[in-house]
Coordinates of C-alpha atoms in Angstrom, one line a residue:
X1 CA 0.0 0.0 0.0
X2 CA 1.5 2.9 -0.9
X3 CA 0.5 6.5 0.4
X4 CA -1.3 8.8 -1.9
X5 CA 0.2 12.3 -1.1
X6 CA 0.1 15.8 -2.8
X7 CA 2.9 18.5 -2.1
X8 CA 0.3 20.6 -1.1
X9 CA -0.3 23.3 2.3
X10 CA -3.9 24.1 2.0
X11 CA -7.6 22.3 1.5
X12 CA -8.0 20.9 -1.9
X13 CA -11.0 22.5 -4.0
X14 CA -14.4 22.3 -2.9
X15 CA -16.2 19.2 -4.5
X16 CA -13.3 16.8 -4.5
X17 CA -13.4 14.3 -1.8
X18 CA -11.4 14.8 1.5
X19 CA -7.5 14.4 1.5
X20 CA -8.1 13.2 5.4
X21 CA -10.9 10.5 6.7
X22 CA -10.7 10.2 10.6
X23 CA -13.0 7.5 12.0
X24 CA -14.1 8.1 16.0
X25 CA -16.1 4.7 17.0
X26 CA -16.3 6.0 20.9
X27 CA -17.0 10.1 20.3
X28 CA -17.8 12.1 23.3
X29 CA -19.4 15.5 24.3
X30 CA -16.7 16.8 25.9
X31 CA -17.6 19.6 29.1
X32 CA -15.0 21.6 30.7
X33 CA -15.4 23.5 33.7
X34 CA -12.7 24.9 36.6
X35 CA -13.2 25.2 41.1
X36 CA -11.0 25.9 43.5
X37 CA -10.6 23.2 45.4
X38 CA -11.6 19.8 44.0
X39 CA -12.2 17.7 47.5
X40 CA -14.3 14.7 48.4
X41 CA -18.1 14.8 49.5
X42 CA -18.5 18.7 49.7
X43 CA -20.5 20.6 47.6
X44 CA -17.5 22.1 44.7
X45 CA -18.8 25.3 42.7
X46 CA -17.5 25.4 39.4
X47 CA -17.5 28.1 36.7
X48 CA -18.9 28.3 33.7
X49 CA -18.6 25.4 31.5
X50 CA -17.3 25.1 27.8
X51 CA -18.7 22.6 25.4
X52 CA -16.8 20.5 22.6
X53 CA -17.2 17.6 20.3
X54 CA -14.4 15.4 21.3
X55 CA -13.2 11.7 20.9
X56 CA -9.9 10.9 19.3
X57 CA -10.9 10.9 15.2
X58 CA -13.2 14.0 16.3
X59 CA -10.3 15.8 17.9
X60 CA -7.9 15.0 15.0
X61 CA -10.1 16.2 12.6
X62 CA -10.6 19.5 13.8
X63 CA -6.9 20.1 14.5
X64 CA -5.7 18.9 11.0
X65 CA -9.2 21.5 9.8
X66 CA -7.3 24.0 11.7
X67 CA -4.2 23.6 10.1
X68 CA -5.5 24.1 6.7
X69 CA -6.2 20.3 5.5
X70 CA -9.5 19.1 3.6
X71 CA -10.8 16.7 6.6
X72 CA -14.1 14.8 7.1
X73 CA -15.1 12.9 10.7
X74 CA -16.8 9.8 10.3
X75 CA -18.2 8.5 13.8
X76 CA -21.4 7.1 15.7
X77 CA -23.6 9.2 17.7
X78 CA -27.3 8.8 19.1
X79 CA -29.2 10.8 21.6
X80 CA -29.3 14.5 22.8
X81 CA -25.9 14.5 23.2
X82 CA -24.9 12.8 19.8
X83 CA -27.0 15.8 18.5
X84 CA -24.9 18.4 20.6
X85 CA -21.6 17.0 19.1
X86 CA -22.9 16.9 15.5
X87 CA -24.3 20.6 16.1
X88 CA -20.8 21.7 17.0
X89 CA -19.4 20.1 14.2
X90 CA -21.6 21.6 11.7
X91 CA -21.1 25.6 13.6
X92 CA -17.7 24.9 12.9
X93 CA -17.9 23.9 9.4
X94 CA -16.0 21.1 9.7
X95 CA -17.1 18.7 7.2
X96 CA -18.5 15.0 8.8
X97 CA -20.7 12.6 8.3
X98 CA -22.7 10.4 11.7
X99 CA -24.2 7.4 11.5
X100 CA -27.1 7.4 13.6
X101 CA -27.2 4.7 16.7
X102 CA -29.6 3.8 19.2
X103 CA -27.7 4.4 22.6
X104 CA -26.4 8.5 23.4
X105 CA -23.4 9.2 23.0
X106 CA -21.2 9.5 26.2
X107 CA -20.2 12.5 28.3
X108 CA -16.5 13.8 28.9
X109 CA -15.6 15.9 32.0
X110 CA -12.8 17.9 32.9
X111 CA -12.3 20.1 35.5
X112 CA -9.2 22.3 36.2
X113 CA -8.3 22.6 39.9
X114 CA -7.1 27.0 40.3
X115 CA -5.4 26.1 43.3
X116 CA -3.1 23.4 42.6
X117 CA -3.3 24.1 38.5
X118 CA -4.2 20.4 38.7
X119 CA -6.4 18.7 36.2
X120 CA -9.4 16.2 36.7
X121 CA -10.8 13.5 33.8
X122 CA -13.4 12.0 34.0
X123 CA -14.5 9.7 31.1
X124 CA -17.4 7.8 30.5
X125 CA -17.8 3.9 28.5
X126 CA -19.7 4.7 25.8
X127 CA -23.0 3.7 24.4
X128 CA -23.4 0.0 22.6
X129 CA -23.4 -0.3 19.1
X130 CA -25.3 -3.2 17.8
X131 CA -23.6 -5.5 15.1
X132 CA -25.7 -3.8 12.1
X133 CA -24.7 -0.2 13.4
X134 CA -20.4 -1.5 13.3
X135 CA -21.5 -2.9 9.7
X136 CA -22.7 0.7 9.0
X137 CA -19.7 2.1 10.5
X138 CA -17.2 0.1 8.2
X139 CA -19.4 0.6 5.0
X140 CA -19.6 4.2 5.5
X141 CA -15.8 4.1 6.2
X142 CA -15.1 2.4 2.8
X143 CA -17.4 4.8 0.7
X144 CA -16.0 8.2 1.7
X145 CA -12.3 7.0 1.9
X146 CA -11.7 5.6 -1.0
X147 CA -9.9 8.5 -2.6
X148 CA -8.8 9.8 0.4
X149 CA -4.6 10.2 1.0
X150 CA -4.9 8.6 4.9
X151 CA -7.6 7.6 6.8
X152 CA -7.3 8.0 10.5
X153 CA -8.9 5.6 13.3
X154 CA -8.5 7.2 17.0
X155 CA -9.8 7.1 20.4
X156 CA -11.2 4.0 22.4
X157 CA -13.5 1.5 21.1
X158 CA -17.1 1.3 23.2
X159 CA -18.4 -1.4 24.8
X160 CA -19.8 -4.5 23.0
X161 CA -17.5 -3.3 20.0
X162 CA -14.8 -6.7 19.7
X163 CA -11.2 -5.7 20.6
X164 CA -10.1 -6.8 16.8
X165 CA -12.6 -3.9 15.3
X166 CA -9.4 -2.1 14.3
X167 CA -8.2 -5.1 12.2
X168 CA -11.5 -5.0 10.2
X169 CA -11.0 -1.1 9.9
X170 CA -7.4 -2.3 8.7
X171 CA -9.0 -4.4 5.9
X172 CA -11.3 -1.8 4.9
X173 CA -7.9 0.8 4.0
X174 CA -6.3 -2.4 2.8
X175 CA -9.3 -3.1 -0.1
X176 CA -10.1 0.9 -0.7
X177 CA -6.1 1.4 -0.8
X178 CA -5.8 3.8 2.0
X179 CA -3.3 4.0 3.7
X180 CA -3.9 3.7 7.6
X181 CA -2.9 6.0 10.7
X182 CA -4.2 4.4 13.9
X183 CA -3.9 5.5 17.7
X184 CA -5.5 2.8 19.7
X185 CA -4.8 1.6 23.4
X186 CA -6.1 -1.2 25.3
X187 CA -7.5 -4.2 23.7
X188 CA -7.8 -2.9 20.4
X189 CA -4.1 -2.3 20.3
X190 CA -3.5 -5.5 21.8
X191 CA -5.5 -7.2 19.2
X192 CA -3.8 -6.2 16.1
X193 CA -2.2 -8.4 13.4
X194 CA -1.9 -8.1 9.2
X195 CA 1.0 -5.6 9.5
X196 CA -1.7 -3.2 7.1
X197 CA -1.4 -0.6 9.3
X198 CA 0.6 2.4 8.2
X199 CA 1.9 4.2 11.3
X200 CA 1.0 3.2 14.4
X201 CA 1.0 5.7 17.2
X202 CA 0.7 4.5 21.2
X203 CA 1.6 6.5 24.0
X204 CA 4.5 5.1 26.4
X205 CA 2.0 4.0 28.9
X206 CA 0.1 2.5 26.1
X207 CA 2.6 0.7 25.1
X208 CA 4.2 -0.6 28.0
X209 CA 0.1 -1.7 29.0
X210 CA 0.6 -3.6 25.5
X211 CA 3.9 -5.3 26.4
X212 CA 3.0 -5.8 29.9
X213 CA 7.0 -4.5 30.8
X214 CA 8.1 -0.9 32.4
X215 CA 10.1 0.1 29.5
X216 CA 12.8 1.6 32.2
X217 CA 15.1 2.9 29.4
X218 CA 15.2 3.9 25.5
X219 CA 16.5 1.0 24.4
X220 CA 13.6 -1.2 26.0
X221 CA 11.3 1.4 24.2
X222 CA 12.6 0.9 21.0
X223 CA 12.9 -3.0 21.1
X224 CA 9.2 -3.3 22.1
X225 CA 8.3 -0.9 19.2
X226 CA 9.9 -3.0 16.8
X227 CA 8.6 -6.0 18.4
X228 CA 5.2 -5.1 17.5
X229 CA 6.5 -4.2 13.9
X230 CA 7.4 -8.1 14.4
X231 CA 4.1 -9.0 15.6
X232 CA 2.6 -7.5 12.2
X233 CA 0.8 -4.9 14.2
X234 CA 2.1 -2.2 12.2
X235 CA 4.9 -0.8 9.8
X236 CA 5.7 2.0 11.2
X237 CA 5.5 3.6 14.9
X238 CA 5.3 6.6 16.9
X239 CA 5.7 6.6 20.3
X240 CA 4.7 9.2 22.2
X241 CA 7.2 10.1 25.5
X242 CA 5.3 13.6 26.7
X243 CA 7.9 16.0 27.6
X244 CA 10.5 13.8 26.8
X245 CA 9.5 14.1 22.7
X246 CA 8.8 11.1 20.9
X247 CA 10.6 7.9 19.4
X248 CA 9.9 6.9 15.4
X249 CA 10.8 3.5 15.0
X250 CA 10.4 1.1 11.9
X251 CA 11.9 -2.8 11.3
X252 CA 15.4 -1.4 10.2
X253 CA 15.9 1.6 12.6
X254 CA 14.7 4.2 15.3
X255 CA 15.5 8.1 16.4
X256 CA 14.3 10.1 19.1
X257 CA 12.3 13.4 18.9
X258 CA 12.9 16.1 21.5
X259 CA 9.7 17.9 22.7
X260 CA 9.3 21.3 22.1
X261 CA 9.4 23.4 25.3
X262 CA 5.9 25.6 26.0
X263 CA 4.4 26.6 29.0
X264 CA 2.5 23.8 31.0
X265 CA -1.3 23.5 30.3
X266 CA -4.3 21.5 29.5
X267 CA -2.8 18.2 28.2
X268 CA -6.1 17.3 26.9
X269 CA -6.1 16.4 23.4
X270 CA -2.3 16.6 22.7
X271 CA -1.9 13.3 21.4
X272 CA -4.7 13.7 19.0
X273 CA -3.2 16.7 18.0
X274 CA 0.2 14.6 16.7
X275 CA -1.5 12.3 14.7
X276 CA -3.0 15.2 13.2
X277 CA 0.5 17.3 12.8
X278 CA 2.0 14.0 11.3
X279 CA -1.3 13.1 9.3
X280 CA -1.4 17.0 7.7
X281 CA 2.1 16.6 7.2
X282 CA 2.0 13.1 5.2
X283 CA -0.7 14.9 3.1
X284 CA 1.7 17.3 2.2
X285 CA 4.2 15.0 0.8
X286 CA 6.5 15.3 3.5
X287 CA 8.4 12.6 5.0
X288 CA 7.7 11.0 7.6
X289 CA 10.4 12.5 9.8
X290 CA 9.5 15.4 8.9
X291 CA 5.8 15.2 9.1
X292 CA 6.8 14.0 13.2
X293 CA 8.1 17.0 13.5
X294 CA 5.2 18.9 12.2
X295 CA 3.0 16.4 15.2
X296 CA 5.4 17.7 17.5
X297 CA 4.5 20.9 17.2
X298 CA 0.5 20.4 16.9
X299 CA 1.1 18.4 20.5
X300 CA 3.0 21.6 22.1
X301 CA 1.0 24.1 20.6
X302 CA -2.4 21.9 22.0
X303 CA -0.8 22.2 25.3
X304 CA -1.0 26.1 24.4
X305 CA -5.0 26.1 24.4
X306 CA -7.8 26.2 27.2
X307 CA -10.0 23.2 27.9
X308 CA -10.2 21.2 24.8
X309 CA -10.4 23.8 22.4
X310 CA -8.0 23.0 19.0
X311 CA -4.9 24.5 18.7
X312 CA -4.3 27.2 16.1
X313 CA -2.2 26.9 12.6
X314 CA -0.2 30.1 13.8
X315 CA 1.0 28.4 16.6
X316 CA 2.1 24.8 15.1
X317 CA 3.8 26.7 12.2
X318 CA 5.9 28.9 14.7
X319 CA 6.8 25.8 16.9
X320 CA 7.1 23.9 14.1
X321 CA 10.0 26.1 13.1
X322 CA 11.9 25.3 16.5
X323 CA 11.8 22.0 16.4
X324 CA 15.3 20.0 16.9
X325 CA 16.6 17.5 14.0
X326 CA 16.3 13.9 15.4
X327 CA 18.8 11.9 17.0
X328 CA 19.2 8.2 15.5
X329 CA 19.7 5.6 17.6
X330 CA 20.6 3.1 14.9
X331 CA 24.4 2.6 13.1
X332 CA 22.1 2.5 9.6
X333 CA 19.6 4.8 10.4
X334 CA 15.8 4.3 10.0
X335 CA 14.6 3.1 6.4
X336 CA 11.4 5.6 6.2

């Protein structure tokens, strides 16, 4: 499967189908709010609240929109809330498409403690899809991403869903030759095989979940990257080390990413906002070391923005700008 880029910085023209699919199975109304003090059985007054439509592929999608790219969200959603998230969606003009299920779609809530600067998440299951609404889900998947450049699966699967969903997703980019970007966690990373994804992008704790070890030092990172490379879970992967940067590592080779250094804040979303960096960059024609790089700088400037609001293009292209060349931890050097 080879990756169908254009060297190009900004939305294609109106009426050709999107460059970027991102598929949320699990989205999620995401509500904000802040106190002073969060503390147990008392009463805690919060301020006012701020409303988003969240879930990995959700999230994504509006950071890769934000940064200029021609984007469409593919997800589930049912109930009042379903309808909020949609709403928002369509307010923002951010191109989607839902497939209507029974259950509501969950609740997200976050609240900022003022006097510690500490953050609270709380995060809900998820409603349960019934086998004809996954069906729907993968159908719709294969119709508008068939001349997409990347389609991107991210977030948690919900309940009932089988862990090895992401496999059939897989097979879906594999027939509609598309290449795959997927950030999964839990059993639906655990459950991967086929090698047809593109990239694959865990977190370290993800990963170390997956591998069941602590993963003390870089080297351990790297080998149980390239062990599931070995495993045929992916081709390609990103692992995600917070402040510490991130590691790329494929079959023949790995380097390390620093982080770029911004003041702390909301780390909510910042992963998602990666895979979008790296996805926009992709769709460029970039690299993929390059294209990290450009992830990087989405994840930094996220850490930039209140709540779970997107981060802004101003902001990844500046940071993008300061972002260190990598450091390869191989003799030959990663074959990208």
């Amino acid at each position: 499967m080879t990756p169908r880029m254009a060297d190009t910085t900004t939305a294609d023209t109106p009426g050709v189908g999107p460059r970027i699919v991102t598929l949320t199975m699990n989205p999620a109304l995401d509500i904000t709010t802040d106190t002073d003090t969060v503390m147990p059985t008392e009463k805690m007054r919060c301020g006012s609240a701020r409303y988003d439509p969240g879930g990995g592929g959700i999230n994504v999608a509006r950071v890769a929109d934000a940064l200029g790219a021609s984007v469409l969200a593919l997800f589930p959603a049912g109930g009042a809330s379903g309808d909020s998230v949609t709403d928002m969606l369509d307010a923002a003009g951010l191109p989607s498409r839902r497939i209507r299920i029974t259950e509501p779609t969950r609740e997200s809530f976050t609240v900022n403690e003022r006097r510690t600067e500490r953050q609270f998440r709380f995060v809900l299951p998820g409603p349960v899809l019934s086998a004809s609404e996954q069906t729907a889900c993968l159908d719709q998947l294969g119709e508008v991403a068939a001349a997409a450049d990347f389609v991107v699966a991210s977030g948690s699967l919900p309940p009932a869903v089988s862990p090895d969903f992401y496999n059939r997703v897989a097979e879906v980019c594999r027939r509609i030759d598309t290449p795959l970007i997927l950030d999964a966690s839990g059993s639906g990373l655990r459950h991967l095989t086929g090698g047809t994804v593109f990239l694959l992008k865990p977190s370290i704790r993800e990963l170390r979940e997956c591998v069941g070890r602590a993963l003390a030092g870089e080297a351990e990172q790297v080998a149980a990257a390239r062990e599931l490379i070995e495993r045929g879970c992916a081709r390609n992967m990103v692992v995600s080390l917070g402040a510490q940067g991130a590691l790329l590592v494929t079959a023949h080779g790995a380097q390390r990413y620093p982080a770029v250094a911004v003041p702390p804040g909301s780390g909510v979303g910042a992963g998602d906002a990666m895979v979008a960096g790296i996805t926009c960059g992709l769709s460029r024609g970039w690299a993929l070391p390059k294209a990290l790089r450009f992830g990087i700088a989405a994840g930094a400037a996220m850490l930039m923005t209140p709540g779970t609001a997107a981060c802004t293009r101003a902001d990844v292209e500046r940071l993008f700008d300061t972002t260190a060349e990598p450091i390869d931890l191989t003799a030959r050097g990663p074959s990208m």
